[in-house]
Amino acid sequence: MKRRFALLAACVAISLAALQLAAMGQAPQPPKPGPEHERLGYFVGKWTSEGEMKPGPMGPGGKMTSSDTCEWYEGRFSVICRSEGKTPMGPNKNMGILGYSPEEKVYTYYGVDNSGMTMASVPRGTVQGDTWTYLDENIMGGQKVKSRVIIKELSPTTYTFTMELQGADGKWAPVMEAKNTKAK
């Protein structure tokens, strides 16, 4: 009986507190995207990509193409991109999520594709002017590999994408380069 009364008293107290806050106009407001989230809007739209993969740990070299559709996820905190294309290894489909972490003050990326690739280590990115730089450390072929992605905005409708891997000598070498153009 004491337990039921204590539970009932707690429910009444919580309800009264919520009503009091609402009456005072201090009900909690949902979070709103900040300017860093809005910056992700650059990628929203339909894009085509043409580029080249260099022979190496990511596979054989050769031409690659894709069509990407990027749109805001509900709340406008993240952009979801779906891509279909061709690589030297065959047809490719992937999905990526671009976001921003206010706590860490970095841009983030999560991705998966139909070859089993998973970017779950969450590359950390920054933006300086028109250049986005993402750094990551992942396991590839059983070894730790550091990667860097550089996205350079050339115009509101064109950007370049370069992915590099860091060698044992500490030097960065390109493994993938592409030019992306927004569909009109």
CSV table of C-alpha atoms in Angstrom, one decimal:
chain,number,residue,atom,x,y,z
A,1,MET,CA,0.0,0.0,0.0
A,2,LYS,CA,2.8,2.4,0.9
A,3,ARG,CA,4.4,1.6,-2.5
A,4,ARG,CA,1.3,2.5,-4.4
A,5,PHE,CA,0.8,5.7,-2.5
A,6,ALA,CA,4.5,6.7,-3.2
A,7,LEU,CA,4.1,5.9,-6.9
A,8,LEU,CA,0.9,7.9,-7.1
A,9,ALA,CA,2.4,10.8,-5.2
A,10,ALA,CA,5.4,10.8,-7.6
A,11,CYS,CA,3.2,10.8,-10.7
A,12,VAL,CA,1.1,13.7,-9.3
A,13,ALA,CA,4.2,15.7,-8.5
A,14,ILE,CA,5.7,15.2,-12.0
A,15,SER,CA,2.4,16.1,-13.6
A,16,LEU,CA,2.1,19.3,-11.5
A,17,ALA,CA,5.6,20.3,-12.3
A,18,ALA,CA,5.0,19.8,-16.1
A,19,LEU,CA,1.8,21.8,-15.9
A,20,GLN,CA,3.6,24.6,-14.0
A,21,LEU,CA,6.4,24.8,-16.5
A,22,ALA,CA,3.9,24.9,-19.4
A,23,ALA,CA,1.9,27.6,-17.7
A,24,MET,CA,5.1,29.6,-17.2
A,25,GLY,CA,5.9,29.2,-20.9
A,26,GLN,CA,9.1,27.4,-20.1
A,27,ALA,CA,8.2,24.1,-21.7
A,28,PRO,CA,11.3,22.5,-23.2
A,29,GLN,CA,11.8,23.4,-26.8
A,30,PRO,CA,13.0,20.9,-29.4
A,31,PRO,CA,16.6,21.5,-30.5
A,32,LYS,CA,17.2,23.5,-33.7
A,33,PRO,CA,19.9,23.0,-36.2
A,34,GLY,CA,22.9,25.4,-35.9
A,35,PRO,CA,24.9,27.1,-38.7
A,36,GLU,CA,27.2,24.0,-38.9
A,37,HIS,CA,24.2,21.8,-39.7
A,38,GLU,CA,22.9,24.3,-42.3
A,39,ARG,CA,26.4,24.1,-43.9
A,40,LEU,CA,25.6,20.5,-44.8
A,41,GLY,CA,22.9,21.8,-47.2
A,42,TYR,CA,25.6,22.3,-49.8
A,43,PHE,CA,25.3,18.6,-50.6
A,44,VAL,CA,21.5,18.4,-50.8
A,45,GLY,CA,20.4,17.6,-54.4
A,46,LYS,CA,21.1,15.2,-57.2
A,47,TRP,CA,24.7,14.8,-58.3
A,48,THR,CA,26.7,12.9,-60.9
A,49,SER,CA,30.2,11.8,-60.3
A,50,GLU,CA,33.0,10.8,-62.7
A,51,GLY,CA,36.4,9.8,-61.5
A,52,GLU,CA,39.2,7.3,-61.2
A,53,MET,CA,40.4,4.8,-58.7
A,54,LYS,CA,44.1,4.1,-58.4
A,55,PRO,CA,45.2,0.5,-58.1
A,56,GLY,CA,45.9,-0.4,-54.5
A,57,PRO,CA,44.3,-1.7,-51.3
A,58,MET,CA,40.9,-0.5,-52.4
A,59,GLY,CA,41.0,-2.6,-55.6
A,60,PRO,CA,42.1,-2.4,-59.2
A,61,GLY,CA,42.4,1.0,-60.8
A,62,GLY,CA,40.0,2.3,-63.4
A,63,LYS,CA,37.1,4.7,-64.1
A,64,MET,CA,34.2,5.1,-61.8
A,65,THR,CA,30.8,6.9,-62.1
A,66,SER,CA,27.9,7.4,-59.9
A,67,SER,CA,24.6,9.2,-59.5
A,68,ASP,CA,23.9,10.5,-56.0
A,69,THR,CA,20.8,11.7,-54.3
A,70,CYS,CA,21.2,13.7,-51.1
A,71,GLU,CA,18.4,15.0,-48.9
A,72,TRP,CA,17.8,16.4,-45.5
A,73,TYR,CA,16.9,13.9,-42.8
A,74,GLU,CA,13.9,15.0,-40.7
A,75,GLY,CA,14.9,17.8,-38.4
A,76,ARG,CA,17.7,19.1,-40.7
A,77,PHE,CA,20.6,17.9,-38.6
A,78,SER,CA,21.8,15.3,-41.1
A,79,VAL,CA,22.0,14.7,-44.8
A,80,ILE,CA,21.4,11.2,-46.2
A,81,CYS,CA,23.0,10.3,-49.5
A,82,ARG,CA,22.2,7.3,-51.6
A,83,SER,CA,24.5,6.5,-54.5
A,84,GLU,CA,24.5,4.0,-57.4
A,85,GLY,CA,27.3,3.6,-59.9
A,86,LYS,CA,30.1,1.6,-61.5
A,87,THR,CA,33.6,1.0,-60.2
A,88,PRO,CA,36.4,-1.1,-61.5
A,89,MET,CA,35.1,-3.9,-59.3
A,90,GLY,CA,31.5,-3.7,-60.8
A,91,PRO,CA,28.2,-2.1,-59.8
A,92,ASN,CA,28.2,-0.2,-56.6
A,93,LYS,CA,25.5,1.0,-54.2
A,94,ASN,CA,26.1,2.9,-51.0
A,95,MET,CA,24.4,5.0,-48.4
A,96,GLY,CA,26.1,7.7,-46.3
A,97,ILE,CA,25.0,10.0,-43.5
A,98,LEU,CA,26.7,13.5,-43.2
A,99,GLY,CA,26.2,15.1,-39.8
A,100,TYR,CA,27.8,17.5,-37.3
A,101,SER,CA,28.6,16.8,-33.7
A,102,PRO,CA,28.2,20.0,-31.6
A,103,GLU,CA,29.9,18.3,-28.6
A,104,GLU,CA,33.1,17.5,-30.6
A,105,LYS,CA,32.7,20.4,-33.0
A,106,VAL,CA,33.4,18.2,-36.0
A,107,TYR,CA,31.6,17.0,-39.1
A,108,THR,CA,30.9,13.2,-39.2
A,109,TYR,CA,30.3,10.6,-41.8
A,110,TYR,CA,28.8,7.1,-41.6
A,111,GLY,CA,28.7,4.9,-44.6
A,112,VAL,CA,28.0,1.4,-46.0
A,113,ASP,CA,28.1,-0.1,-49.4
A,114,ASN,CA,27.2,-3.3,-51.2
A,115,SER,CA,30.8,-4.6,-51.1
A,116,GLY,CA,30.8,-4.9,-47.3
A,117,MET,CA,32.6,-1.7,-46.7
A,118,THR,CA,31.5,0.0,-43.5
A,119,MET,CA,32.7,3.4,-42.3
A,120,ALA,CA,31.7,2.9,-38.6
A,121,SER,CA,34.7,4.5,-37.1
A,122,VAL,CA,33.2,7.9,-38.0
A,123,PRO,CA,35.6,10.1,-39.8
A,124,ARG,CA,36.0,13.5,-38.3
A,125,GLY,CA,35.8,16.5,-40.6
A,126,THR,CA,36.4,20.2,-40.6
A,127,VAL,CA,35.6,23.0,-43.1
A,128,GLN,CA,37.9,25.8,-43.9
A,129,GLY,CA,36.3,28.2,-46.5
A,130,ASP,CA,35.4,25.9,-49.4
A,131,THR,CA,37.4,22.9,-48.4
A,132,TRP,CA,36.1,20.0,-46.3
A,133,THR,CA,38.7,17.6,-44.8
A,134,TYR,CA,37.8,14.3,-43.1
A,135,LEU,CA,40.4,12.2,-41.3
A,136,ASP,CA,39.9,8.5,-40.3
A,137,GLU,CA,41.7,5.5,-39.1
A,138,ASN,CA,40.3,2.1,-40.0
A,139,ILE,CA,41.2,-1.5,-40.6
A,140,MET,CA,41.8,-2.5,-44.2
A,141,GLY,CA,43.3,-5.9,-45.1
A,142,GLY,CA,43.9,-6.6,-41.4
A,143,GLN,CA,46.1,-3.5,-41.0
A,144,LYS,CA,45.4,0.0,-39.5
A,145,VAL,CA,45.1,2.5,-42.3
A,146,LYS,CA,44.8,6.3,-42.0
A,147,SER,CA,42.7,7.9,-44.7
A,148,ARG,CA,42.0,11.5,-45.6
A,149,VAL,CA,39.1,12.8,-47.8
A,150,ILE,CA,39.3,16.3,-49.2
A,151,ILE,CA,36.2,17.8,-50.8
A,152,LYS,CA,36.8,21.1,-52.6
A,153,GLU,CA,33.8,23.2,-53.5
A,154,LEU,CA,34.5,24.7,-56.9
A,155,SER,CA,31.0,26.4,-57.3
A,156,PRO,CA,27.5,25.8,-55.9
A,157,THR,CA,27.1,23.0,-58.5
A,158,THR,CA,30.6,21.4,-58.7
A,159,TYR,CA,33.0,19.9,-56.2
A,160,THR,CA,36.1,17.6,-56.4
A,161,PHE,CA,36.5,14.6,-54.1
A,162,THR,CA,39.9,13.1,-53.3
A,163,MET,CA,40.6,10.1,-51.0
A,164,GLU,CA,44.1,9.5,-49.9
A,165,LEU,CA,45.8,6.8,-47.8
A,166,GLN,CA,48.8,7.4,-45.6
A,167,GLY,CA,51.7,5.2,-46.3
A,168,ALA,CA,54.3,3.8,-43.8
A,169,ASP,CA,56.5,6.7,-44.8
A,170,GLY,CA,53.8,9.2,-43.5
A,171,LYS,CA,53.1,10.5,-47.0
A,172,TRP,CA,49.6,10.7,-48.4
A,173,ALA,CA,48.9,9.0,-51.7
A,174,PRO,CA,45.6,9.4,-53.7
A,175,VAL,CA,43.5,6.3,-54.2
A,176,MET,CA,40.4,7.9,-55.6
A,177,GLU,CA,39.7,11.2,-57.3
A,178,ALA,CA,36.4,12.4,-58.7
A,179,LYS,CA,34.5,15.5,-59.9
A,180,ASN,CA,30.9,15.8,-58.9
A,181,THR,CA,28.3,18.0,-60.7
A,182,LYS,CA,24.9,18.9,-59.5
A,183,ALA,CA,22.0,18.0,-61.8
A,184,LYS,CA,19.9,21.0,-62.9
